Amino acid sequence: MVWRIGAQLLGAIVVLFAVVTLTYFALKLVPGDPVLAILGGGGAAPSDATVAAVRAQYGLDLPVYQQYLNYLAGVFRGDLGTSYIFKRPVLDYLGPQVWPTLQLTLASVALAWLISLALTLLTVRRGRVADAIGNAVEVLFAAIPPFWIGIILLVVFSFTLGWFPVAGNADLRALVLPALALAIPLAGFLAQVTRSSFAEALDQPFVLSARARGASTTGVRIRHALRHALLPGLELSGWAVGSLISGAVVAEVIFSRQGLGRSLVDAIVARDTPVVLAVVFFIALVYVVVNILVELLVRVVDPRLIRKRAAA
């Protein structure tokens, strides 16, 4: 297990390095001069002397490979550069945006699991009608785009009923609708995976043995079958967290929330390269960390995996 975790950590470093490298050079290929972004956008008409001074100040007069090496050195020191637009360190600018996005992501994952577990427990092997309804709901949830769900939730529960705030990050009530907008499609995917593994678990000998010992149907489904049915969904959750963070821009724009998603879009539009690189790096970092944690959690839920993989 220690060797496997070490290999995952090494793999995480390689992934982060690749993400930073590819993103850096991809941004360099985008047409346009970043100096104009620093000096106020496309409408600016700076003198040649001003352009030269800014290039020297930000190191943009150096060869691209040297700019890249300087950036990597800064990353290792914890310095992600200075925002071209806000003229302040990137970490100072993005720091307040991190928690709202993490809060939204964690709430979305929690809601997605609640919905998927409810669908699984209430419909799997509960009769043909319940099974059919469960399957239909899961497919529908997985197929609906988050932005459409967000708009519908906003119109119904904010504009019409007035139950939740229209926009902002004021309190936990403002978190409910954007979290649901992201959670419902994810719940569809999780429920489809969990449904299949839950149905298989109900046919396993340990479930039949529990029933033979007089355990109740509810107890067998929750204490025995559900534990084993969670494994595929837990492994999928590692991918889900990374995708939710990168896709949080949908909810953050629709509900006018503060967060990394909106910051990323604004930075791309304004050609604020250091901010774009920092957000992409953070998303990749969260993705690899969550996948390592999910691997550990899966082993806690089913310790037999440790023995199986050690034997392999």
CSV table of C-alpha atoms in Angstrom, one decimal:
chain,number,residue,atom,x,y,z
A,1,MET,CA,0.0,0.0,0.0
A,2,VAL,CA,2.9,2.4,0.8
A,3,TRP,CA,4.5,1.7,-2.5
A,4,ARG,CA,1.2,2.3,-4.3
A,5,ILE,CA,0.7,5.6,-2.6
A,6,GLY,CA,4.2,6.6,-3.5
A,7,ALA,CA,3.6,5.7,-7.1
A,8,GLN,CA,0.4,7.8,-7.0
A,9,LEU,CA,2.3,10.7,-5.6
A,10,LEU,CA,4.9,10.4,-8.3
A,11,GLY,CA,2.1,10.2,-10.9
A,12,ALA,CA,0.5,13.3,-9.5
A,13,ILE,CA,3.7,15.3,-9.8
A,14,VAL,CA,4.0,14.1,-13.5
A,15,VAL,CA,0.3,15.1,-14.1
A,16,LEU,CA,0.8,18.6,-12.6
A,17,PHE,CA,4.0,19.1,-14.5
A,18,ALA,CA,2.3,18.1,-17.8
A,19,VAL,CA,-0.8,20.3,-17.1
A,20,VAL,CA,1.3,23.4,-16.4
A,21,THR,CA,3.6,22.8,-19.4
A,22,LEU,CA,0.8,22.2,-21.9
A,23,THR,CA,-1.3,25.1,-20.6
A,24,TYR,CA,1.6,27.4,-20.7
A,25,PHE,CA,2.6,26.8,-24.3
A,26,ALA,CA,-1.0,26.6,-25.4
A,27,LEU,CA,-1.5,30.1,-24.1
A,28,LYS,CA,1.7,31.3,-25.8
A,29,LEU,CA,0.1,30.1,-29.1
A,30,VAL,CA,-3.0,32.3,-28.7
A,31,PRO,CA,-2.8,35.3,-31.0
A,32,GLY,CA,-2.3,38.7,-29.5
A,33,ASP,CA,0.2,40.5,-27.3
A,34,PRO,CA,-0.1,40.1,-23.5
A,35,VAL,CA,1.5,43.5,-23.1
A,36,LEU,CA,-1.7,45.1,-24.5
A,37,ALA,CA,-3.7,43.3,-21.8
A,38,ILE,CA,-1.3,44.6,-19.1
A,39,LEU,CA,-1.6,48.1,-20.5
A,40,GLY,CA,-5.4,48.2,-20.6
A,41,GLY,CA,-6.6,46.0,-23.5
A,42,GLY,CA,-6.9,46.2,-27.2
A,43,GLY,CA,-8.0,49.9,-27.1
A,44,ALA,CA,-4.7,51.0,-25.6
A,45,ALA,CA,-2.1,52.8,-27.8
A,46,PRO,CA,1.1,52.7,-25.8
A,47,SER,CA,4.4,54.1,-27.1
A,48,ASP,CA,7.2,51.8,-28.1
A,49,ALA,CA,9.1,52.8,-25.0
A,50,THR,CA,6.3,51.9,-22.7
A,51,VAL,CA,5.8,48.5,-24.4
A,52,ALA,CA,9.5,47.8,-24.1
A,53,ALA,CA,9.5,48.7,-20.5
A,54,VAL,CA,6.5,46.5,-19.7
A,55,ARG,CA,8.1,43.6,-21.5
A,56,ALA,CA,11.2,43.9,-19.5
A,57,GLN,CA,9.3,44.3,-16.2
A,58,TYR,CA,7.3,41.1,-16.7
A,59,GLY,CA,10.1,39.2,-18.4
A,60,LEU,CA,8.3,39.0,-21.7
A,61,ASP,CA,11.4,40.1,-23.6
A,62,LEU,CA,13.1,36.8,-22.8
A,63,PRO,CA,13.0,33.7,-25.1
A,64,VAL,CA,9.9,31.6,-24.5
A,65,TYR,CA,11.8,28.7,-23.0
A,66,GLN,CA,13.4,31.0,-20.5
A,67,GLN,CA,10.0,32.5,-19.6
A,68,TYR,CA,8.8,29.0,-19.0
A,69,LEU,CA,11.7,28.0,-16.8
A,70,ASN,CA,11.3,31.2,-14.8
A,71,TYR,CA,7.6,30.4,-14.3
A,72,LEU,CA,8.3,26.8,-13.2
A,73,ALA,CA,10.9,28.2,-10.7
A,74,GLY,CA,8.3,30.5,-9.3
A,75,VAL,CA,5.8,27.7,-9.0
A,76,PHE,CA,8.3,25.7,-6.9
A,77,ARG,CA,8.7,28.8,-4.7
A,78,GLY,CA,5.0,29.2,-4.3
A,79,ASP,CA,4.9,32.3,-6.6
A,80,LEU,CA,2.3,32.0,-9.4
A,81,GLY,CA,3.1,35.4,-10.8
A,82,THR,CA,1.3,38.7,-10.9
A,83,SER,CA,-2.1,39.3,-12.5
A,84,TYR,CA,-1.8,41.4,-15.7
A,85,ILE,CA,-5.2,43.0,-15.1
A,86,PHE,CA,-5.3,43.5,-11.3
A,87,LYS,CA,-1.5,44.2,-10.9
A,88,ARG,CA,-1.4,42.1,-7.7
A,89,PRO,CA,0.0,38.6,-6.9
A,90,VAL,CA,-2.1,35.9,-8.3
A,91,LEU,CA,-2.4,34.0,-5.0
A,92,ASP,CA,-3.7,37.2,-3.3
A,93,TYR,CA,-6.3,37.6,-6.0
A,94,LEU,CA,-7.5,34.0,-6.2
A,95,GLY,CA,-7.2,33.2,-2.5
A,96,PRO,CA,-10.8,34.5,-1.7
A,97,GLN,CA,-12.2,32.6,-4.7
A,98,VAL,CA,-11.0,29.2,-3.6
A,99,TRP,CA,-13.4,28.5,-0.7
A,100,PRO,CA,-16.6,29.4,-2.6
A,101,THR,CA,-15.7,27.0,-5.4
A,102,LEU,CA,-14.7,24.2,-3.0
A,103,GLN,CA,-17.9,24.8,-1.0
A,104,LEU,CA,-20.0,24.6,-4.1
A,105,THR,CA,-18.1,21.4,-5.2
A,106,LEU,CA,-18.4,19.6,-1.9
A,107,ALA,CA,-22.1,20.5,-1.6
A,108,SER,CA,-22.7,19.3,-5.1
A,109,VAL,CA,-21.0,15.9,-4.5
A,110,ALA,CA,-22.9,15.4,-1.2
A,111,LEU,CA,-26.2,16.2,-2.8
A,112,ALA,CA,-25.4,14.0,-5.8
A,113,TRP,CA,-24.7,11.0,-3.4
A,114,LEU,CA,-27.9,11.6,-1.4
A,115,ILE,CA,-30.0,11.6,-4.6
A,116,SER,CA,-28.2,8.6,-6.1
A,117,LEU,CA,-28.4,6.5,-2.9
A,118,ALA,CA,-32.1,7.4,-2.5
A,119,LEU,CA,-32.8,6.3,-6.1
A,120,THR,CA,-30.8,3.1,-5.6
A,121,LEU,CA,-32.4,2.1,-2.3
A,122,LEU,CA,-35.9,3.0,-3.2
A,123,THR,CA,-36.1,1.4,-6.7
A,124,VAL,CA,-33.6,-1.4,-7.2
A,125,ARG,CA,-35.3,-4.8,-6.8
A,126,ARG,CA,-38.5,-3.1,-5.6
A,127,GLY,CA,-40.6,-4.4,-8.5
A,128,ARG,CA,-40.6,-3.8,-12.2
A,129,VAL,CA,-42.4,-0.5,-12.0
A,130,ALA,CA,-40.0,0.9,-9.4
A,131,ASP,CA,-37.0,-0.4,-11.4
A,132,ALA,CA,-38.3,1.2,-14.6
A,133,ILE,CA,-39.0,4.6,-12.9
A,134,GLY,CA,-35.5,4.5,-11.3
A,135,ASN,CA,-33.8,3.8,-14.6
A,136,ALA,CA,-35.8,6.5,-16.4
A,137,VAL,CA,-35.0,9.1,-13.7
A,138,GLU,CA,-31.3,8.3,-13.8
A,139,VAL,CA,-31.0,8.6,-17.5
A,140,LEU,CA,-33.0,11.8,-17.5
A,141,PHE,CA,-30.8,13.3,-14.8
A,142,ALA,CA,-27.6,12.3,-16.5
A,143,ALA,CA,-28.8,13.8,-19.8
A,144,ILE,CA,-29.9,17.3,-18.6
A,145,PRO,CA,-27.2,20.0,-19.0
A,146,PRO,CA,-26.3,21.8,-15.7
A,147,PHE,CA,-26.9,25.2,-17.2
A,148,TRP,CA,-30.5,24.3,-18.2
A,149,ILE,CA,-31.1,22.9,-14.7
A,150,GLY,CA,-29.7,26.1,-13.2
A,151,ILE,CA,-31.9,28.4,-15.2
A,152,ILE,CA,-35.0,26.3,-14.4
A,153,LEU,CA,-34.2,26.3,-10.7
A,154,LEU,CA,-33.5,30.0,-10.7
A,155,VAL,CA,-36.8,30.8,-12.5
A,156,VAL,CA,-38.9,28.5,-10.3
A,157,PHE,CA,-37.4,28.8,-6.8
A,158,SER,CA,-36.0,32.3,-6.9
A,159,PHE,CA,-38.0,34.4,-9.3
A,160,THR,CA,-41.4,32.7,-8.9
A,161,LEU,CA,-41.5,31.3,-5.3
A,162,GLY,CA,-38.8,33.5,-3.8
A,163,TRP,CA,-37.5,30.6,-1.6
A,164,PHE,CA,-33.8,31.2,-2.4
A,165,PRO,CA,-31.7,34.2,-3.2
A,166,VAL,CA,-31.3,35.0,-6.9
A,167,ALA,CA,-27.6,35.5,-6.8
A,168,GLY,CA,-24.5,35.9,-4.6
A,169,ASN,CA,-22.7,34.0,-1.8
A,170,ALA,CA,-24.5,35.6,1.1
A,171,ASP,CA,-25.4,32.5,3.1
A,172,LEU,CA,-26.0,28.7,2.8
A,173,ARG,CA,-29.4,29.3,1.2
A,174,ALA,CA,-27.6,30.9,-1.7
A,175,LEU,CA,-25.6,27.6,-2.1
A,176,VAL,CA,-28.6,25.3,-2.5
A,177,LEU,CA,-29.7,26.0,-6.1
A,178,PRO,CA,-26.2,26.2,-7.7
A,179,ALA,CA,-25.2,23.0,-5.9
A,180,LEU,CA,-28.4,21.2,-7.1
A,181,ALA,CA,-27.7,22.4,-10.7
A,182,LEU,CA,-24.4,20.6,-10.6
A,183,ALA,CA,-25.5,17.7,-8.4
A,184,ILE,CA,-28.5,16.4,-10.5
A,185,PRO,CA,-26.5,15.4,-13.6
A,186,LEU,CA,-23.8,13.8,-11.5
A,187,ALA,CA,-26.4,12.0,-9.4
A,188,GLY,CA,-27.7,10.4,-12.7
A,189,PHE,CA,-24.2,9.0,-13.5
A,190,LEU,CA,-23.6,7.8,-9.9
A,191,ALA,CA,-27.0,6.2,-9.6
A,192,GLN,CA,-26.5,4.3,-12.9
A,193,VAL,CA,-23.2,2.9,-11.6
A,194,THR,CA,-24.5,2.2,-8.1
A,195,ARG,CA,-27.7,0.6,-9.4
A,196,SER,CA,-25.7,-2.0,-11.4
A,197,SER,CA,-23.3,-2.9,-8.6
A,198,PHE,CA,-26.1,-2.9,-6.0
A,199,ALA,CA,-28.2,-5.4,-8.0
A,200,GLU,CA,-25.1,-7.6,-8.4
A,201,ALA,CA,-24.4,-7.4,-4.6
A,202,LEU,CA,-27.9,-8.5,-3.8
A,203,ASP,CA,-27.2,-11.8,-5.5
A,204,GLN,CA,-23.9,-12.5,-3.7
A,205,PRO,CA,-23.6,-15.4,-1.2
A,206,PHE,CA,-23.0,-13.1,1.8
A,207,VAL,CA,-26.3,-11.4,1.2
A,208,LEU,CA,-28.1,-14.7,0.9
A,209,SER,CA,-26.4,-15.8,4.1
A,210,ALA,CA,-27.5,-12.6,6.0
A,211,ARG,CA,-31.1,-13.2,4.9
A,212,ALA,CA,-30.8,-16.9,6.1
A,213,ARG,CA,-29.7,-15.6,9.5
A,214,GLY,CA,-33.0,-13.6,9.8
A,215,ALA,CA,-31.7,-10.1,8.9
A,216,SER,CA,-34.4,-7.7,7.7
A,217,THR,CA,-34.6,-6.7,4.1
A,218,THR,CA,-33.7,-3.1,4.9
A,219,GLY,CA,-30.8,-4.2,7.1
A,220,VAL,CA,-29.4,-6.5,4.3
A,221,ARG,CA,-29.7,-3.8,1.7
A,222,ILE,CA,-28.0,-1.1,3.8
A,223,ARG,CA,-25.5,-2.9,5.9
A,224,HIS,CA,-24.4,-5.6,3.5
A,225,ALA,CA,-25.2,-4.9,-0.2
A,226,LEU,CA,-24.9,-1.1,-0.2
A,227,ARG,CA,-21.3,-1.1,1.2
A,228,HIS,CA,-20.1,-3.2,-1.8
A,229,ALA,CA,-22.2,-1.2,-4.3
A,230,LEU,CA,-20.5,2.0,-3.2
A,231,LEU,CA,-17.1,1.1,-4.6
A,232,PRO,CA,-17.6,2.0,-8.3
A,233,GLY,CA,-19.4,5.2,-7.3
A,234,LEU,CA,-16.5,6.2,-5.0
A,235,GLU,CA,-14.0,5.6,-7.8
A,236,LEU,CA,-16.1,7.8,-10.1
A,237,SER,CA,-16.3,10.5,-7.5
A,238,GLY,CA,-12.6,11.2,-7.9
A,239,TRP,CA,-13.3,12.2,-11.5
A,240,ALA,CA,-16.5,14.0,-10.5
A,241,VAL,CA,-14.8,16.4,-8.1
A,242,GLY,CA,-12.3,17.5,-10.7
A,243,SER,CA,-15.0,18.0,-13.3
A,244,LEU,CA,-17.2,19.9,-10.9
A,245,ILE,CA,-14.5,22.3,-10.0
A,246,SER,CA,-13.7,22.9,-13.7
A,247,GLY,CA,-17.4,23.1,-14.5
A,248,ALA,CA,-18.3,25.3,-11.6
A,249,VAL,CA,-18.2,28.3,-14.0
A,250,VAL,CA,-21.7,27.3,-15.2
A,251,ALA,CA,-23.3,27.7,-11.7
A,252,GLU,CA,-21.1,30.7,-10.8
A,253,VAL,CA,-22.1,32.6,-13.9
A,254,ILE,CA,-25.8,31.8,-13.8
A,255,PHE,CA,-26.1,32.5,-10.1
A,256,SER,CA,-23.5,35.3,-10.0
A,257,ARG,CA,-21.3,33.6,-7.5
A,258,GLN,CA,-17.8,34.4,-6.5
A,259,GLY,CA,-15.4,31.6,-7.4
A,260,LEU,CA,-12.6,30.2,-9.5
A,261,GLY,CA,-14.8,29.4,-12.5
A,262,ARG,CA,-15.8,33.0,-13.1
A,263,SER,CA,-12.2,34.1,-12.4
A,264,LEU,CA,-11.0,31.7,-15.1
A,265,VAL,CA,-13.5,33.0,-17.7
A,266,ASP,CA,-12.7,36.6,-16.9
A,267,ALA,CA,-9.0,35.8,-17.1
A,268,ILE,CA,-9.3,34.1,-20.5
A,269,VAL,CA,-11.3,37.0,-21.9
A,270,ALA,CA,-8.8,39.5,-20.6
A,271,ARG,CA,-5.7,37.4,-21.6
A,272,ASP,CA,-4.6,37.4,-18.0
A,273,THR,CA,-2.2,34.5,-18.5
A,274,PRO,CA,-0.9,34.1,-14.9
A,275,VAL,CA,-4.4,33.8,-13.5
A,276,VAL,CA,-5.4,31.2,-16.2
A,277,LEU,CA,-2.3,29.1,-15.4
A,278,ALA,CA,-3.0,29.4,-11.7
A,279,VAL,CA,-6.6,28.3,-11.9
A,280,VAL,CA,-5.8,25.4,-14.2
A,281,PHE,CA,-3.0,24.3,-11.9
A,282,PHE,CA,-5.3,24.4,-8.9
A,283,ILE,CA,-8.0,22.3,-10.7
A,284,ALA,CA,-5.3,19.7,-11.6
A,285,LEU,CA,-4.0,19.7,-8.0
A,286,VAL,CA,-7.4,19.1,-6.5
A,287,TYR,CA,-8.1,16.4,-9.1
A,288,VAL,CA,-5.0,14.4,-8.2
A,289,VAL,CA,-5.3,14.9,-4.5
A,290,VAL,CA,-9.0,13.8,-4.5
A,291,ASN,CA,-8.1,10.7,-6.6
A,292,ILE,CA,-5.5,9.7,-4.0
A,293,LEU,CA,-8.0,10.2,-1.2
A,294,VAL,CA,-10.6,8.2,-3.1
A,295,GLU,CA,-8.1,5.3,-3.5
A,296,LEU,CA,-7.6,5.3,0.3
A,297,LEU,CA,-11.3,5.5,1.0
A,298,VAL,CA,-12.0,2.6,-1.3
A,299,ARG,CA,-9.5,0.5,0.6
A,300,VAL,CA,-11.2,1.4,3.8
A,301,VAL,CA,-14.6,0.5,2.5
A,302,ASP,CA,-13.3,-2.8,1.1
A,303,PRO,CA,-10.0,-3.9,2.6
A,304,ARG,CA,-9.9,-7.0,0.4
A,305,LEU,CA,-8.6,-4.8,-2.4
A,306,ILE,CA,-5.3,-4.4,-0.5
A,307,ARG,CA,-4.8,-8.1,-0.5
A,308,LYS,CA,-6.0,-8.6,-4.1
A,309,ARG,CA,-3.6,-5.9,-5.5
A,310,ALA,CA,-0.8,-7.1,-3.3
A,311,ALA,CA,-1.2,-10.6,-4.6
A,312,ALA,CA,-1.3,-9.3,-8.2
